[in-house]
Amino acid sequence: MMLTKFFLLISIILAVGSLYAGCTQPNALVLRQERQDQHWVRNGTTASGRYTRGVWVANSNRASYGSFRGGGPGAGK
Amino acid sequence: MPARWTSFLASTLTVALIATMPSLYAKRTTFGFIDWLSYLPFFIALGMLGAVTVGYLISQIVLVRNLRVDPDTSVAIPPLRLVPQPIGATRITASAELGNNQWVAYEIQIKDQQGKMIASAIKQGWKESGTWYEDGESGSWAETDTQGVIDFRGISSETIIIAVDVLDYTDTAGAALEQPVPIKLVIETGVVDDRYLWAGAVGTAFFAALTLISVPHSGKKVLAKSIPDSEISDRITCGGVDQLLRVQIKVAADSTAPDFVHARLIINDDQGEKLCDERHRINLGKLKNDNGKVRSANGSLTCFFVLNPRGSYGFYLEITPDASIDRTTLTLREGSRSLFPIPVTFLKSTSGS
């Protein structure tokens, strides 16, 4: 009985916590905010800049595309 | 009909015998010991799966636009007015349509009404296929990863411009391609993070399973005796009107094991009066070697009792035939619960009072 109640409590905490996090999207990119520690990248789509004094500054390596190589099973063999 | 008469006589005698015993013996199936709470985590997990489904359905598509973006150029879609949503974030999904063995790097750009960049993200997409050879075998493979997704929030009823810039578009050899890349943009609002919902669904399902598994192990272990023999006897203090006693008998037999054995369970009260003398059949599951010979056999049986009043009770267990029995285990759990309606033997000792 005790164990059941304990597991039930954990289940409720898990359900409420994941629903809350899912709906509030804490890991989305926050516009006009310097700190983006929480940003959790989707589908490998990484932010290519950051906010410095409220201005979006592109990463310096952004322009150096041309050396990019795709992945896949054939890569690196 | 002598056989019929004998069985009638036997059952009448049994009833008469039970009636004259200094105890009350009743066996009935009851819902009374079901741990209803243990089903709740299962429904919570089911609810989380529902939440995952609802999560995919509640987002609203604001705009779908097919673009053709030339390399090293930025193509914008018409300004979009966004209002803050009570839940979720705004999502831009870009799907590049690539030819075989092509690579692309594109940037999703979010600009304000004046065209000033307020966020951008890069996706490196590719589509490749080929043939593999290994240990004389061969086959073909094809892989593709061309979809870029960015979730953002912090919008304050404003007009934004979304653009896509193709930074690099090449073939497998690294040679630049000059044709435009077809990219499909989908903009949605009220998007919930399904990663959390999936994590919640998996987590609650795990605890739901754990809860259901834990119920047969519930209660206080008042006796756990395992001996390399076929007989166990012990005396313990247990019982009480609402205390379900879960009796678990486990039998391990050697290679000469029969298909089934019988377990005889006798319960005596504090005066040594026999309250119950039951004989149960235990089917043995056989473990076989690779060559089909029986190596060992196992069997188990669970039965339930309520002993009233609380006091000292003696338990005697005997497995017959005993020739092949290697080990006998008797486990008693007091205050146990069940998942289903169970047949319970109610015993009342009257000799003490």
Coordinates of C-alpha atoms in Angstrom, one line a residue:
Chain A
M1 CA 0.0 0.0 0.0
M2 CA 2.8 2.4 0.9
L3 CA 4.7 1.5 -2.2
T4 CA 1.6 1.9 -4.3
K5 CA 1.1 5.4 -2.9
F6 CA 4.7 6.3 -3.4
F7 CA 4.6 5.2 -7.1
L8 CA 1.3 7.0 -7.6
L9 CA 2.9 10.2 -6.2
I10 CA 5.9 9.9 -8.6
S11 CA 3.5 9.2 -11.5
I12 CA 1.5 12.4 -10.7
I13 CA 4.6 14.5 -10.3
L14 CA 6.0 13.1 -13.7
A15 CA 2.7 13.7 -15.5
V16 CA 2.1 17.3 -14.1
G17 CA 5.8 18.2 -14.7
S18 CA 6.0 17.0 -18.2
L19 CA 2.6 18.5 -19.1
Y20 CA 3.7 21.9 -17.6
A21 CA 7.1 21.8 -19.4
G22 CA 5.5 20.7 -22.7
C23 CA 3.0 23.5 -22.6
T24 CA 5.4 26.3 -21.4
Q25 CA 8.2 25.4 -23.9
P26 CA 11.1 26.3 -21.6
N27 CA 13.6 25.0 -24.2
A28 CA 12.4 27.2 -27.1
L29 CA 14.6 30.1 -28.3
V30 CA 13.5 33.2 -26.5
L31 CA 13.5 36.3 -28.7
R32 CA 15.5 39.3 -27.5
Q33 CA 17.0 37.5 -24.5
E34 CA 20.8 37.2 -24.1
R35 CA 20.8 34.1 -22.0
Q36 CA 19.7 31.1 -24.0
D37 CA 21.1 28.3 -21.7
Q38 CA 17.8 26.6 -21.9
H39 CA 17.6 26.3 -25.6
W40 CA 17.3 22.7 -26.7
V41 CA 17.9 22.3 -30.4
R42 CA 15.4 20.5 -32.5
N43 CA 16.4 18.5 -35.6
G44 CA 20.0 19.8 -35.5
T45 CA 18.8 23.3 -36.2
T46 CA 21.3 25.3 -34.2
A47 CA 21.1 29.1 -33.5
S48 CA 23.6 30.9 -35.7
G49 CA 24.0 34.0 -33.6
R50 CA 23.4 35.5 -30.1
Y51 CA 22.1 38.6 -28.5
T52 CA 24.6 41.2 -27.5
R53 CA 23.1 44.3 -25.9
G54 CA 19.7 43.4 -27.5
V55 CA 21.1 43.0 -31.0
W56 CA 21.3 39.7 -32.8
V57 CA 24.9 39.2 -33.9
A58 CA 25.6 36.4 -36.4
N59 CA 28.3 33.9 -35.5
S60 CA 31.6 34.7 -37.2
N61 CA 31.9 31.3 -38.7
R62 CA 28.6 31.5 -40.4
A63 CA 30.0 33.0 -43.6
S64 CA 32.6 30.2 -43.9
Y65 CA 30.2 27.7 -45.5
G66 CA 31.7 25.7 -48.3
S67 CA 33.7 23.4 -46.1
F68 CA 30.5 21.7 -44.9
R69 CA 30.3 18.0 -45.5
G70 CA 27.2 16.0 -45.0
G71 CA 26.9 12.9 -42.7
G72 CA 25.5 9.6 -43.6
P73 CA 26.8 6.0 -43.6
G74 CA 29.3 6.8 -46.4
A75 CA 30.9 9.7 -44.6
G76 CA 34.4 9.2 -43.1
K77 CA 35.0 5.7 -44.6
Chain B
M1 CA -24.4 -46.6 -8.6
P2 CA -21.9 -47.4 -5.9
A3 CA -19.4 -44.7 -7.1
R4 CA -22.0 -42.0 -6.9
W5 CA -23.0 -43.1 -3.4
T6 CA -19.4 -43.1 -2.2
S7 CA -18.8 -39.5 -3.4
F8 CA -22.0 -38.4 -1.9
L9 CA -21.1 -40.0 1.4
A10 CA -17.6 -38.5 1.2
S11 CA -18.9 -34.9 0.7
T12 CA -21.5 -35.3 3.4
L13 CA -18.8 -36.5 5.8
T14 CA -16.5 -33.6 4.8
V15 CA -19.3 -31.1 5.5
A16 CA -20.0 -32.8 8.8
L17 CA -16.3 -32.9 9.7
I18 CA -15.9 -29.1 9.0
A19 CA -19.0 -28.4 11.0
T20 CA -17.7 -30.2 14.0
M21 CA -14.2 -28.6 13.8
P22 CA -13.7 -26.0 16.5
S23 CA -13.4 -23.3 13.9
L24 CA -15.4 -21.5 11.3
Y25 CA -14.2 -22.3 7.8
A26 CA -15.4 -20.3 4.8
K27 CA -14.0 -19.9 1.3
R28 CA -15.2 -17.2 -0.9
T29 CA -14.0 -15.0 -3.7
T30 CA -13.8 -11.4 -2.6
F31 CA -13.1 -7.9 -4.1
G32 CA -12.3 -6.7 -0.6
F33 CA -8.5 -6.9 -0.8
I34 CA -8.1 -5.3 -4.2
D35 CA -5.6 -2.4 -4.2
W36 CA -7.7 -0.1 -6.4
L37 CA -5.1 2.7 -6.1
S38 CA -2.6 0.6 -7.9
Y39 CA -4.5 1.0 -11.2
L40 CA -4.3 4.8 -11.0
P41 CA -0.7 5.1 -12.4
F42 CA -1.9 3.0 -15.4
F43 CA -4.6 5.5 -16.2
I44 CA -2.2 8.4 -15.6
A45 CA 0.1 6.8 -18.2
L46 CA -2.8 6.4 -20.6
G47 CA -3.7 10.1 -20.0
M48 CA -0.1 11.0 -20.9
L49 CA -0.4 9.1 -24.2
G50 CA -3.6 11.1 -24.8
A51 CA -1.8 14.3 -24.0
V52 CA 0.9 13.4 -26.6
T53 CA -1.9 13.0 -29.2
V54 CA -3.7 16.2 -28.2
G55 CA -0.3 18.0 -28.2
Y56 CA 0.0 17.2 -31.9
L57 CA -3.5 18.3 -32.7
I58 CA -3.7 21.6 -30.9
S59 CA -1.1 23.6 -32.8
Q60 CA -2.5 25.9 -35.4
I61 CA -0.9 26.3 -38.8
V62 CA -0.6 29.9 -39.6
L63 CA 1.0 29.7 -43.0
V64 CA 2.4 27.2 -45.5
R65 CA 4.6 28.5 -48.3
N66 CA 6.7 26.8 -50.9
L67 CA 9.9 28.7 -51.7
R68 CA 12.6 28.4 -54.3
V69 CA 15.8 29.8 -52.8
D70 CA 18.9 30.5 -54.9
P71 CA 22.2 29.8 -53.3
D72 CA 23.7 32.8 -51.4
T73 CA 20.4 34.6 -51.4
S74 CA 17.7 35.2 -48.7
V75 CA 14.1 34.8 -49.7
A76 CA 11.5 36.3 -47.3
I77 CA 7.8 35.5 -47.0
P78 CA 5.3 38.4 -46.6
P79 CA 5.3 39.9 -43.1
L80 CA 3.4 37.9 -40.5
R81 CA 1.5 39.3 -37.6
L82 CA 1.8 37.0 -34.5
V83 CA 0.0 37.3 -31.2
P84 CA 1.2 35.6 -28.0
Q85 CA -0.5 32.3 -27.4
P86 CA -1.5 31.1 -23.9
I87 CA 0.4 27.8 -24.4
G88 CA 3.3 26.6 -26.4
A89 CA 5.7 28.4 -28.8
T90 CA 5.8 29.4 -32.4
R91 CA 7.4 26.9 -34.7
I92 CA 9.1 27.3 -38.1
T93 CA 9.6 24.0 -40.0
A94 CA 11.6 24.2 -43.2
S95 CA 11.8 21.1 -45.4
A96 CA 14.4 21.3 -48.2
E97 CA 13.7 19.1 -51.2
L98 CA 17.1 17.8 -52.3
G99 CA 18.2 15.7 -55.3
N100 CA 20.2 12.5 -54.6
N101 CA 23.7 13.0 -53.2
Q102 CA 23.3 16.7 -52.4
W103 CA 24.1 18.8 -49.4
V104 CA 22.6 22.1 -48.3
A105 CA 23.2 24.5 -45.5
Y106 CA 20.4 26.9 -45.0
E107 CA 19.5 29.5 -42.4
I108 CA 16.0 30.2 -41.1
Q109 CA 15.9 34.0 -40.3
I110 CA 13.5 35.9 -38.1
K111 CA 13.5 39.6 -38.7
D112 CA 11.5 42.5 -37.3
Q113 CA 9.4 44.8 -39.3
Q114 CA 12.4 47.0 -40.2
G115 CA 14.2 44.0 -41.5
K116 CA 16.6 43.8 -38.5
M117 CA 17.5 40.2 -37.6
I118 CA 16.2 39.1 -34.3
A119 CA 17.0 35.4 -34.5
S120 CA 18.5 32.9 -36.9
A121 CA 19.3 29.2 -37.0
I122 CA 21.2 27.0 -39.4
K123 CA 20.3 23.5 -40.6
Q124 CA 22.7 21.3 -42.5
G125 CA 20.7 19.0 -44.6
W126 CA 21.7 16.2 -46.9
K127 CA 20.4 13.3 -48.9
E128 CA 22.6 10.5 -49.9
S129 CA 22.3 7.0 -51.2
G130 CA 24.7 4.3 -52.3
T131 CA 25.7 0.7 -52.2
W132 CA 27.4 -1.1 -49.4
Y133 CA 29.6 -4.2 -49.6
E134 CA 30.5 -6.2 -46.5
D135 CA 31.7 -9.8 -46.2
G136 CA 30.6 -10.7 -49.7
E137 CA 27.1 -9.2 -49.2
S138 CA 25.8 -6.0 -50.7
G139 CA 22.8 -3.8 -50.6
S140 CA 21.8 -0.2 -51.1
W141 CA 21.2 2.5 -48.5
A142 CA 19.5 5.8 -48.7
E143 CA 19.4 8.4 -45.9
T144 CA 18.1 11.9 -45.7
D145 CA 17.9 14.7 -43.2
T146 CA 16.7 17.9 -44.6
Q147 CA 14.1 19.2 -42.1
G148 CA 15.0 22.2 -39.9
V149 CA 12.9 23.1 -37.0
I150 CA 13.1 26.1 -34.7
D151 CA 10.7 26.8 -31.8
F152 CA 10.7 30.3 -30.4
R153 CA 8.7 32.3 -27.9
G154 CA 8.8 35.8 -26.4
I155 CA 6.7 37.3 -29.1
S156 CA 4.7 40.4 -28.2
S157 CA 1.9 41.0 -30.7
E158 CA 4.2 42.0 -33.5
T159 CA 4.8 41.7 -37.1
I160 CA 7.8 39.6 -38.1
I161 CA 9.4 38.6 -41.4
I162 CA 10.6 35.1 -41.8
A163 CA 13.2 34.4 -44.4
V164 CA 15.3 31.5 -45.6
D165 CA 18.9 31.9 -46.8
V166 CA 20.7 29.1 -48.6
L167 CA 24.3 29.4 -47.5
D168 CA 25.7 26.5 -49.3
Y169 CA 24.4 24.0 -51.8
T170 CA 26.8 21.4 -53.2
D171 CA 26.9 17.8 -54.5
T172 CA 28.7 15.0 -52.8
A173 CA 32.0 15.9 -54.3
G174 CA 31.8 19.4 -52.9
A175 CA 31.1 21.2 -56.2
A176 CA 28.7 24.1 -55.8
L177 CA 25.3 23.8 -57.4
E178 CA 23.7 26.9 -58.9
Q179 CA 20.1 25.9 -59.2
P180 CA 17.5 27.1 -56.6
V181 CA 16.6 24.8 -53.6
P182 CA 12.9 24.1 -53.2
I183 CA 12.1 24.7 -49.5
K184 CA 8.7 24.3 -47.9
L185 CA 8.0 26.6 -44.9
V186 CA 5.4 25.8 -42.3
I187 CA 4.7 28.3 -39.5
E188 CA 2.6 27.1 -36.5
T189 CA 1.6 28.7 -33.2
G190 CA 0.6 27.0 -29.9
V191 CA 3.1 24.2 -30.4
V192 CA 3.8 22.2 -27.3
D193 CA 7.1 20.4 -26.8
D194 CA 6.4 16.7 -27.6
R195 CA 9.7 15.6 -26.2
Y196 CA 8.5 16.4 -22.7
L197 CA 5.2 14.8 -23.3
W198 CA 6.8 11.6 -24.6
A199 CA 9.2 11.6 -21.7
G200 CA 6.2 11.9 -19.4
A201 CA 4.3 9.1 -21.2
V202 CA 7.3 6.7 -21.0
G203 CA 8.1 7.7 -17.4
T204 CA 4.5 7.2 -16.1
A205 CA 4.2 4.0 -18.1
F206 CA 7.3 2.7 -16.3
F207 CA 5.9 3.5 -12.9
A208 CA 2.5 2.1 -13.8
A209 CA 4.1 -1.2 -14.7
L210 CA 6.2 -1.0 -11.5
T211 CA 3.1 -0.4 -9.4
L212 CA 1.2 -3.4 -10.9
I213 CA 4.3 -5.6 -10.4
S214 CA 4.7 -4.5 -6.8
V215 CA 1.2 -5.4 -5.7
P216 CA 1.7 -9.2 -5.4
H217 CA 4.8 -8.4 -3.2
S218 CA 2.8 -6.1 -0.9
G219 CA 2.5 -6.6 2.8
K220 CA 4.9 -7.5 5.5
K221 CA 6.9 -10.6 5.1
V222 CA 6.2 -12.6 8.3
L223 CA 7.8 -15.9 7.2
A224 CA 10.2 -16.7 4.4
K225 CA 11.6 -20.2 4.8
S226 CA 13.4 -22.1 2.1
I227 CA 14.8 -25.6 2.8
P228 CA 16.3 -28.4 0.6
D229 CA 13.5 -30.7 1.6
S230 CA 9.8 -31.3 1.0
E231 CA 8.4 -30.4 4.4
I232 CA 8.3 -27.0 6.2
S233 CA 6.8 -26.3 9.5
D234 CA 6.9 -23.1 11.5
R235 CA 4.8 -21.1 14.0
I236 CA 4.4 -17.4 13.8
T237 CA 2.2 -14.6 15.2
C238 CA -0.1 -13.3 12.5
G239 CA -3.7 -12.7 11.6
G240 CA -6.4 -10.2 12.3
V241 CA -9.8 -9.6 10.7
D242 CA -8.6 -7.3 7.9
Q243 CA -5.2 -8.8 7.4
L244 CA -4.9 -10.8 4.2
L245 CA -2.3 -13.5 4.5
R246 CA -0.7 -14.3 1.1
V247 CA 0.8 -17.8 1.2
Q248 CA 3.3 -18.5 -1.6
I249 CA 4.6 -22.0 -2.1
K250 CA 7.5 -22.6 -4.5
V251 CA 8.8 -26.0 -5.4
A252 CA 12.0 -26.9 -7.2
A253 CA 12.5 -30.5 -8.4
D254 CA 15.2 -32.4 -10.1
S255 CA 15.4 -34.3 -13.5
T256 CA 13.0 -37.0 -12.3
A257 CA 10.2 -34.6 -11.6
P258 CA 6.6 -35.7 -12.3
D259 CA 4.2 -33.4 -14.2
F260 CA 2.6 -32.2 -11.0
V261 CA 2.9 -32.6 -7.2
H262 CA 0.5 -32.0 -4.4
A263 CA 1.0 -29.5 -1.6
R264 CA -0.7 -30.2 1.7
L265 CA -1.1 -27.1 3.9
I266 CA -2.2 -27.4 7.5
I267 CA -2.9 -24.4 9.7
N268 CA -3.1 -24.9 13.5
D269 CA -4.2 -22.4 16.1
D270 CA -2.4 -21.6 19.3
Q271 CA -4.0 -24.6 21.0
G272 CA -2.8 -26.9 18.2
E273 CA -6.3 -27.3 16.8
K274 CA -6.4 -27.9 13.1
L275 CA -8.2 -25.1 11.4
C276 CA -7.5 -26.1 7.9
D277 CA -6.1 -29.0 5.9
E278 CA -5.9 -28.2 2.2
R279 CA -4.5 -30.2 -0.6
H280 CA -3.5 -28.3 -3.8
R281 CA -2.1 -29.5 -7.1
I282 CA 1.0 -27.7 -8.3
N283 CA 1.9 -28.2 -12.0
L284 CA 5.6 -28.3 -12.6
G285 CA 7.2 -26.4 -15.5
K286 CA 10.2 -28.3 -16.8
L287 CA 13.5 -26.9 -17.9
K288 CA 15.1 -28.9 -20.7
N289 CA 18.7 -29.2 -21.9
D290 CA 19.5 -28.6 -25.5
N291 CA 19.2 -32.3 -26.2
G292 CA 15.6 -32.3 -24.8
K293 CA 16.4 -34.0 -21.5
V294 CA 14.7 -32.6 -18.4
R295 CA 17.2 -30.7 -16.3
S296 CA 15.0 -29.4 -13.5
A297 CA 11.4 -28.4 -12.8
N298 CA 9.7 -25.6 -11.0
G299 CA 6.2 -24.9 -9.7
S300 CA 4.5 -22.4 -7.5
L301 CA 1.2 -21.8 -5.9
T302 CA -0.4 -18.8 -4.2
C303 CA -3.3 -19.0 -1.8
F304 CA -5.0 -16.5 0.5
F305 CA -6.2 -16.7 4.1
V306 CA -7.7 -14.5 6.7
L307 CA -7.0 -15.8 10.2
N308 CA -9.1 -14.5 13.1
P309 CA -8.2 -13.5 15.8
R310 CA -4.6 -12.4 15.7
G311 CA -2.5 -14.9 17.5
S312 CA 0.0 -17.7 17.2
Y313 CA -0.6 -20.0 14.2
G314 CA 1.3 -23.0 13.1
F315 CA 1.9 -23.8 9.4
Y316 CA 2.8 -27.1 8.1
L317 CA 3.6 -27.7 4.4
E318 CA 4.3 -31.0 2.8
I319 CA 5.0 -31.7 -0.9
T320 CA 4.1 -35.2 -2.2
P321 CA 5.5 -37.2 -3.9
D322 CA 8.8 -36.0 -2.4
A323 CA 11.3 -38.1 -4.2
S324 CA 12.3 -35.5 -6.8
I325 CA 11.9 -32.4 -4.6
D326 CA 15.1 -30.4 -4.2
R327 CA 13.8 -27.4 -2.5
T328 CA 10.6 -26.0 -0.9
T329 CA 10.0 -22.4 -0.2
L330 CA 7.2 -21.0 1.9
T331 CA 6.6 -17.2 2.0
L332 CA 3.9 -15.6 4.1
R333 CA 3.0 -11.9 3.6
E334 CA 0.6 -10.2 6.0
G335 CA -1.5 -7.3 5.1
S336 CA -1.1 -8.0 1.5
R337 CA -3.3 -6.7 -1.4
S338 CA -4.3 -8.1 -4.7
L339 CA -5.0 -6.8 -8.2
F340 CA -7.9 -9.0 -8.9
P341 CA -10.8 -10.6 -7.0
I342 CA -9.2 -13.6 -5.2
P343 CA -10.5 -16.7 -3.4
V344 CA -9.9 -16.3 0.3
T345 CA -10.2 -18.9 3.0
F346 CA -11.5 -17.3 6.2
L347 CA -10.6 -19.2 9.3
K348 CA -11.8 -18.5 12.8
S349 CA -10.1 -20.0 15.8
T350 CA -12.5 -20.5 18.7
S351 CA -10.4 -22.6 21.0
G352 CA -8.5 -19.7 22.5
S353 CA -11.5 -17.7 23.5

